[in-house]
Short mmCIF file of C-alpha atoms in Angstrom, two decimals:
data_model
loop_
_atom_site.label_atom_id
_atom_site.label_comp_id
_atom_site.label_asym_id
_atom_site.label_seq_id
_atom_site.Cartn_x
_atom_site.Cartn_y
_atom_site.Cartn_z
CA MET A 288 13.56 -109.75 21.40
CA PRO A 289 17.14 -111.33 19.96
CA LEU A 290 17.76 -114.81 20.70
CA LYS A 291 19.89 -115.46 23.41
CA SER A 292 22.21 -118.05 22.16
CA ASP A 293 26.10 -119.12 21.51
CA GLY A 294 25.08 -119.61 17.99
CA GLU A 295 26.06 -123.18 18.02
CA THR A 296 24.04 -125.02 20.78
CA PRO A 297 20.61 -126.52 19.14
CA LEU A 298 17.71 -125.37 20.72
CA PRO A 299 15.21 -127.98 22.59
CA GLY A 300 13.65 -129.90 19.88
CA ALA A 301 16.24 -129.26 17.46
CA SER A 302 17.12 -132.61 15.37
CA ALA A 303 20.37 -134.45 15.80
CA THR A 304 21.06 -134.35 11.82
CA SER A 305 22.27 -131.31 10.45
CA PHE A 306 22.25 -129.46 7.24
CA GLN A 307 25.05 -127.39 6.67
CA PRO A 308 25.78 -125.03 3.97
CA VAL A 309 28.75 -125.33 1.96
CA SER A 310 32.01 -123.54 3.14
CA ALA A 311 33.56 -121.16 1.35
CA PHE A 312 36.88 -122.43 2.99
CA ASP A 313 36.28 -125.69 0.94
CA LEU A 314 34.65 -124.42 -2.48
CA PRO A 315 34.67 -120.89 -3.52
CA ARG A 316 31.83 -119.25 -3.68
CA TYR A 317 31.48 -118.74 -7.58
CA ALA A 318 31.90 -122.24 -7.69
CA GLY A 319 29.56 -125.47 -7.82
CA LEU A 320 25.75 -125.18 -8.60
CA PRO A 321 23.93 -122.48 -6.59
CA SER A 322 21.30 -123.37 -3.78
CA PHE A 323 19.90 -121.19 -1.26
CA MET A 324 22.71 -120.33 0.82
CA ARG A 325 24.88 -123.00 -0.22
CA LEU A 326 22.33 -125.45 1.71
CA PRO A 327 21.67 -129.21 0.56
CA TYR A 328 18.74 -129.22 -2.39
CA LEU A 329 16.12 -131.64 -1.48
CA GLY A 330 13.08 -132.84 -3.84
CA LEU A 331 10.01 -133.40 -2.14
CA ASP A 332 10.11 -136.96 -2.27
CA ASP A 333 13.53 -137.25 -0.62
CA PRO A 334 13.23 -139.23 2.67
CA ALA A 335 15.95 -136.50 3.87
CA THR A 336 13.03 -133.82 4.13
CA ALA A 337 11.24 -135.85 7.14
CA GLU A 338 14.05 -133.93 9.03
CA VAL A 339 13.99 -130.39 7.77
CA ASP A 340 12.81 -127.96 10.20
CA ILE A 341 12.52 -124.83 7.62
CA ALA A 342 12.57 -125.04 3.68
CA ILE A 343 13.86 -121.93 1.60
CA VAL A 344 11.38 -122.10 -1.62
CA GLY A 345 11.54 -120.05 -4.61
CA VAL A 346 8.25 -119.41 -6.37
CA PRO A 347 9.01 -118.11 -9.77
CA TRP A 348 5.86 -116.19 -11.10
CA ASP A 349 4.90 -113.13 -12.12
CA GLY A 350 1.24 -113.57 -13.58
CA GLY A 351 -0.27 -111.33 -11.08
CA THR A 352 2.01 -108.16 -11.96
CA THR A 353 -0.01 -105.16 -13.33
CA ASN A 354 2.84 -103.07 -14.92
CA ARG A 355 6.30 -104.20 -14.76
CA PRO A 356 7.14 -107.62 -14.83
CA GLY A 357 10.37 -109.71 -14.36
CA THR A 358 9.82 -110.94 -10.82
CA ARG A 359 9.45 -114.70 -12.10
CA HIS A 360 13.34 -114.34 -12.52
CA GLY A 361 13.95 -113.27 -8.86
CA PRO A 362 14.37 -116.48 -7.30
CA ARG A 363 17.23 -117.60 -9.43
CA GLN A 364 18.82 -114.34 -9.07
CA LEU A 365 18.28 -114.65 -5.39
CA ARG A 366 20.07 -118.21 -5.38
CA ASP A 367 22.98 -116.63 -7.06
CA LEU A 368 23.60 -114.07 -4.78
CA SER A 369 22.87 -116.20 -1.75
CA THR A 370 26.23 -117.55 -2.14
CA MET A 371 27.51 -114.69 -0.46
CA ILE A 372 25.77 -115.08 2.87
CA ARG A 373 28.35 -116.20 5.68
CA PRO A 374 26.36 -118.80 8.62
CA VAL A 375 26.67 -116.72 11.73
CA HIS A 376 24.80 -113.61 12.55
CA PRO A 377 26.77 -110.58 13.10
CA VAL A 378 24.66 -108.91 16.35
CA THR A 379 23.28 -112.33 17.51
CA GLY A 380 26.03 -114.28 17.06
CA MET A 381 23.15 -117.19 15.95
CA ASN A 382 24.01 -119.95 13.49
CA PRO A 383 20.42 -120.51 12.29
CA PHE A 384 22.02 -123.73 10.34
CA SER A 385 23.22 -125.31 13.85
CA LEU A 386 19.87 -124.56 15.23
CA ARG A 387 17.63 -125.90 12.67
CA ASN A 388 17.65 -128.32 9.85
CA VAL A 389 17.45 -126.05 6.70
CA ALA A 390 17.34 -126.73 2.91
CA ASP A 391 16.76 -125.42 -0.42
CA LEU A 392 13.58 -127.66 -1.32
CA GLY A 393 13.40 -126.22 -5.06
CA ASP A 394 10.76 -124.37 -6.66
CA SER A 395 7.47 -124.28 -5.98
CA PRO A 396 5.13 -125.45 -9.66
CA VAL A 397 3.80 -122.75 -11.17
CA ASN A 398 1.92 -121.97 -14.24
CA PRO A 399 2.88 -118.71 -16.38
CA ALA A 400 -0.36 -119.18 -18.75
CA ASP A 401 -2.83 -119.34 -16.14
CA VAL A 402 -3.56 -117.39 -12.77
CA ALA A 403 -5.94 -119.90 -11.58
CA ASP A 404 -3.86 -123.16 -11.89
CA ALA A 405 -0.99 -121.15 -10.81
CA LEU A 406 -2.54 -120.30 -7.24
CA ASP A 407 -3.78 -123.90 -6.76
CA ARG A 408 -0.43 -125.18 -7.67
CA ILE A 409 1.25 -122.96 -5.11
CA ALA A 410 -1.04 -123.81 -2.53
CA GLY A 411 -0.90 -127.43 -3.08
CA PHE A 412 2.94 -127.23 -2.55
CA TYR A 413 2.77 -125.55 0.64
CA GLY A 414 0.02 -127.71 1.75
CA THR A 415 2.61 -130.42 1.68
CA LEU A 416 4.84 -128.47 3.39
CA LYS A 417 2.70 -127.46 6.32
CA SER A 418 1.31 -131.46 6.57
CA ARG A 419 4.77 -132.24 7.08
CA GLY A 420 5.74 -129.92 9.62
CA ILE A 421 7.84 -127.53 7.61
CA THR A 422 8.01 -124.03 8.19
CA PRO A 423 8.58 -122.03 4.64
CA LEU A 424 10.64 -119.15 3.60
CA SER A 425 9.74 -118.14 0.47
CA ALA A 426 11.84 -116.02 -2.84
CA GLY A 427 9.21 -114.77 -5.00
CA GLY A 428 7.88 -113.65 -7.72
CA ASP A 429 5.48 -111.02 -7.16
CA HIS A 430 3.40 -110.35 -4.25
CA LEU A 431 0.16 -112.32 -5.30
CA VAL A 432 2.55 -115.61 -4.53
CA SER A 433 1.74 -114.76 -1.05
CA TYR A 434 -1.98 -115.50 -1.10
CA PRO A 435 -1.97 -119.01 -1.81
CA ILE A 436 1.11 -119.60 0.68
CA LEU A 437 -1.28 -117.97 3.32
CA LYS A 438 -4.16 -119.97 1.78
CA ALA A 439 -2.08 -123.38 2.80
CA LEU A 440 -0.55 -122.04 6.05
CA ALA A 441 -3.91 -121.11 7.37
CA ALA A 442 -5.87 -124.37 7.11
CA ASP A 443 -6.17 -124.56 10.95
CA GLY A 444 -7.47 -120.82 11.30
CA PRO A 445 -6.78 -117.20 10.48
CA LEU A 446 -3.27 -115.71 10.63
CA GLY A 447 -1.72 -112.87 11.84
CA MET A 448 0.60 -110.70 9.65
CA ILE A 449 3.53 -108.15 10.07
CA HIS A 450 3.73 -106.95 6.15
CA PHE A 451 6.61 -104.51 5.17
CA ASP A 452 5.79 -102.73 1.93
CA ALA A 453 5.37 -99.38 0.10
CA HIS A 454 1.76 -100.42 -0.74
CA THR A 455 -1.05 -102.00 1.14
CA ASP A 456 -1.96 -104.65 -1.34
CA LEU A 457 -5.70 -104.42 -0.19
CA PHE A 458 -7.05 -103.46 -3.58
CA ASP A 459 -10.14 -105.07 -4.53
CA ASN A 460 -9.91 -105.37 -8.40
CA TYR A 461 -8.08 -104.29 -11.41
CA PHE A 462 -9.14 -103.90 -14.77
CA GLY A 463 -13.02 -103.84 -14.67
CA GLY A 464 -13.26 -106.71 -12.27
CA PHE A 465 -9.94 -108.84 -12.21
CA LYS A 466 -9.72 -109.97 -8.47
CA TYR A 467 -6.05 -111.90 -8.24
CA THR A 468 -3.20 -109.47 -8.79
CA HIS A 469 0.02 -108.47 -7.01
CA GLY A 470 -1.90 -105.61 -5.64
CA THR A 471 -5.10 -107.60 -4.30
CA PRO A 472 -3.48 -110.73 -2.31
CA PHE A 473 -4.21 -109.36 1.32
CA ARG A 474 -7.80 -108.14 0.65
CA ARG A 475 -8.29 -111.57 -0.63
CA ALA A 476 -6.75 -113.55 2.04
CA ILE A 477 -8.59 -111.17 4.76
CA GLU A 478 -12.04 -112.02 2.80
CA ASN A 479 -11.79 -115.89 2.90
CA GLY A 480 -10.39 -115.75 6.35
CA TYR A 481 -6.96 -116.39 5.76
CA LEU A 482 -5.82 -113.44 7.87
CA ASP A 483 -7.22 -112.03 10.99
CA PRO A 484 -7.30 -108.28 9.89
CA ARG A 485 -7.02 -107.10 13.66
CA ARG A 486 -3.82 -109.01 13.71
CA VAL A 487 -2.43 -107.44 10.48
CA VAL A 488 -0.18 -104.61 10.51
CA GLN A 489 1.62 -103.01 7.67
CA ILE A 490 4.68 -100.68 7.79
CA GLY A 491 6.36 -98.34 5.63
CA ILE A 492 3.25 -97.83 2.90
CA ARG A 493 4.10 -94.63 0.82
CA GLY A 494 3.87 -93.50 -2.34
CA THR A 495 0.95 -91.91 -4.76
CA MET A 496 -2.20 -93.16 -4.75
CA TYR A 497 -5.42 -94.16 -6.92
CA ASP A 498 -7.86 -92.92 -4.71
CA GLY A 499 -7.12 -94.12 -1.42
CA ALA A 500 -9.86 -96.97 -1.24
CA ASP A 501 -7.22 -99.63 -0.19
CA VAL A 502 -6.23 -97.64 2.81
CA VAL A 503 -10.00 -97.19 3.84
CA TRP A 504 -10.94 -100.61 3.29
CA GLY A 505 -8.09 -101.79 5.26
CA LEU A 506 -8.83 -99.59 8.26
CA GLU A 507 -12.73 -100.58 8.45
CA GLN A 508 -11.40 -104.09 8.70
CA GLY A 509 -9.12 -103.48 11.55
CA VAL A 510 -5.67 -103.59 9.70
CA ARG A 511 -3.09 -101.49 11.58
CA ILE A 512 -1.49 -99.27 8.49
CA ILE A 513 2.00 -97.55 9.28
CA ARG A 514 2.93 -95.33 7.39
CA ILE A 515 6.79 -94.49 6.45
CA GLU A 516 6.16 -90.94 7.92
CA GLU A 517 5.17 -92.35 11.27
CA VAL A 518 7.89 -94.82 11.24
CA GLU A 519 10.84 -91.83 10.94
CA ASP A 520 8.54 -89.96 13.45
CA ARG A 521 8.25 -92.66 16.43
CA GLY A 522 11.35 -94.48 15.75
CA ILE A 523 11.61 -98.41 14.69
CA ALA A 524 11.52 -99.53 18.35
CA ALA A 525 8.41 -97.90 19.17
CA VAL A 526 6.52 -98.94 15.91
CA MET A 527 8.04 -102.74 16.50
CA GLU A 528 6.46 -102.60 19.67
CA GLU A 529 3.39 -102.03 18.51
CA ALA A 530 3.42 -104.57 15.82
CA ARG A 531 4.43 -107.08 18.06
CA ALA A 532 1.69 -106.33 20.42
CA ILE A 533 -1.11 -106.41 17.84
CA VAL A 534 0.19 -109.65 16.65
CA GLY A 535 0.27 -111.22 19.98
CA ASP A 536 1.59 -114.82 20.68
CA GLY A 537 -0.63 -115.99 17.91
CA PRO A 538 0.28 -117.91 14.95
CA THR A 539 1.82 -115.02 12.64
CA TYR A 540 3.17 -114.43 9.09
CA ALA A 541 6.00 -112.28 7.90
CA SER A 542 5.95 -110.94 4.43
CA PHE A 543 8.76 -108.23 3.27
CA ASP A 544 8.32 -106.38 -0.43
CA ILE A 545 11.61 -105.53 -1.41
CA ASP A 546 10.02 -101.87 -2.68
CA CYS A 547 9.35 -100.94 1.26
CA ILE A 548 13.68 -100.37 1.02
CA ASP A 549 14.12 -96.94 -0.64
CA PRO A 550 15.00 -97.56 -4.51
CA SER A 551 18.20 -95.69 -3.86
CA PHE A 552 19.41 -99.20 -2.05
CA ALA A 553 17.03 -101.63 -4.38
CA PRO A 554 16.04 -100.44 -7.78
CA GLY A 555 15.53 -103.57 -9.33
CA THR A 556 11.57 -104.21 -8.38
CA GLY A 557 8.22 -103.70 -10.30
CA THR A 558 6.88 -100.69 -8.66
CA PRO A 559 9.98 -98.37 -6.71
CA GLU A 560 8.49 -95.74 -4.44
CA ILE A 561 11.14 -93.10 -3.17
CA GLY A 562 11.70 -92.27 0.89
CA GLY A 563 11.42 -95.83 1.79
CA LEU A 564 13.71 -97.58 4.63
CA THR A 565 17.26 -97.58 4.47
CA THR A 566 18.78 -101.28 4.38
CA ARG A 567 20.10 -100.49 7.97
CA GLU A 568 16.58 -99.87 9.19
CA ALA A 569 14.82 -102.82 7.25
CA GLN A 570 17.86 -105.26 8.74
CA ARG A 571 16.80 -103.43 12.36
CA MET A 572 13.06 -103.85 12.01
CA VAL A 573 13.14 -107.71 10.97
CA ARG A 574 15.62 -108.65 13.77
CA LEU A 575 12.85 -107.13 16.34
CA LEU A 576 10.35 -109.80 15.28
CA SER A 577 12.67 -112.40 17.01
CA GLY A 578 10.41 -114.60 19.61
CA LEU A 579 7.19 -114.41 17.56
CA ASN A 580 5.11 -117.06 16.95
CA LEU A 581 5.85 -116.98 13.08
CA VAL A 582 5.02 -120.05 11.03
CA GLY A 583 6.60 -118.77 7.42
CA ALA A 584 8.05 -115.61 5.93
CA ASP A 585 8.49 -114.56 2.51
CA LEU A 586 10.77 -111.99 0.42
CA VAL A 587 8.96 -110.77 -2.63
CA GLU A 588 9.13 -108.81 -5.61
CA VAL A 589 13.09 -108.93 -6.60
CA SER A 590 13.11 -108.14 -10.55
CA PRO A 591 16.22 -108.78 -11.93
CA PRO A 592 15.53 -107.04 -15.19
CA PHE A 593 15.65 -103.74 -13.29
CA ASP A 594 18.81 -104.50 -11.91
CA PRO A 595 20.88 -107.06 -13.82
CA SER A 596 24.04 -106.44 -11.57
CA GLY A 597 22.64 -107.99 -8.66
CA GLY A 598 22.23 -105.27 -6.27
CA THR A 599 18.67 -105.63 -5.18
CA ALA A 600 18.95 -109.69 -5.41
CA TRP A 601 22.19 -108.62 -2.71
CA VAL A 602 19.60 -106.69 -0.65
CA GLY A 603 17.01 -109.23 -0.91
CA ILE A 604 18.75 -112.44 0.01
CA SER A 605 20.25 -110.61 2.79
CA MET A 606 16.72 -109.37 4.30
CA MET A 607 15.68 -113.53 3.79
CA PHE A 608 18.79 -114.46 6.00
CA GLU A 609 17.44 -112.06 8.85
CA LEU A 610 13.77 -113.63 8.31
CA LEU A 611 15.95 -116.99 8.74
CA CYS A 612 17.49 -116.08 11.56
CA VAL A 613 13.84 -115.19 13.41
CA LEU A 614 12.23 -118.06 11.81
CA ALA A 615 14.92 -120.20 13.86
CA ALA A 616 14.14 -118.47 16.87
CA SER A 617 10.11 -119.08 16.40
CA PRO A 618 8.02 -121.27 18.85
CA ALA A 619 6.14 -122.50 16.01
CA THR A 620 9.28 -123.96 14.44
CA LEU A 621 9.91 -125.62 17.60
CA ARG A 622 6.35 -127.29 17.73
CA SER A 623 6.60 -128.46 14.09
CA LYS A 624 9.83 -130.31 14.91
CA SER A 625 7.92 -131.83 17.86
CA ARG A 626 6.45 -133.96 15.01
CA SER A 627 9.37 -136.56 14.69
CA VAL A 628 11.53 -136.30 18.04
#
């Protein structure tokens, strides 16, 4: 449920140190170097990271893309458009920057020439964040970047996940046995014990299929797959109530593929599918994650070459702000901060 807050009073466990975005009343939004949401930029070696609750991180990599590339450029465009974000949520009144110390921790290291090495580098970076009790909010990149993030965050045991997408990303392999693509991350995560399939919900699935084997496999493992038609028939509140019940109060990850949203609103993505969520529907669904035990979240598959105007990136960073607000309300963020207070 929405966080009850005046938008200014820190929740119990919040640090006394505050990381505030640059105000547009002090510096125009088009001026200065763009960081995520105009927040302080910190490297991992900066002592101030000890005070960070939530890190916004870019993962500029699309080495798992099987058709239309370009999402490696997503984090940079998302940073640029994020200068449009104001600090207070219009519905809940929450100011996440007053409740939690949030900073831009730059980009995860990647390797555009080697998929396996890139996955190792990303997992290592997020392992460092986890060891420091920092909750990540990530900007992809293609959806394969979720796999090494989950690997790092699930070091203590498998996670649940609420996954907004047009596609299941539960395929086994591509091109005669290649196991790691943006269509396979959650199958690999389930197989390797990073996700508990009985606590995984996929929302918004649609589009033409190869053969449906991905859906069959997911259902066999216990994944709850909710097609877009079911969302329309049952309504957002009922679907999200079920999703919340499935993940329960255990540690949970939220992954949002921009192609969950209809391409009339967000055309700049590699694999668009018509008949998706509106931006308003997507906002309502993410807001209903509030209060869950979220250990991290990502927004992936924004591909600037397919929308140079930045319209899709604006949708993406707006959804990242919604995710940031629910992360700020997460019990997991409270527990992480207790490491240093």
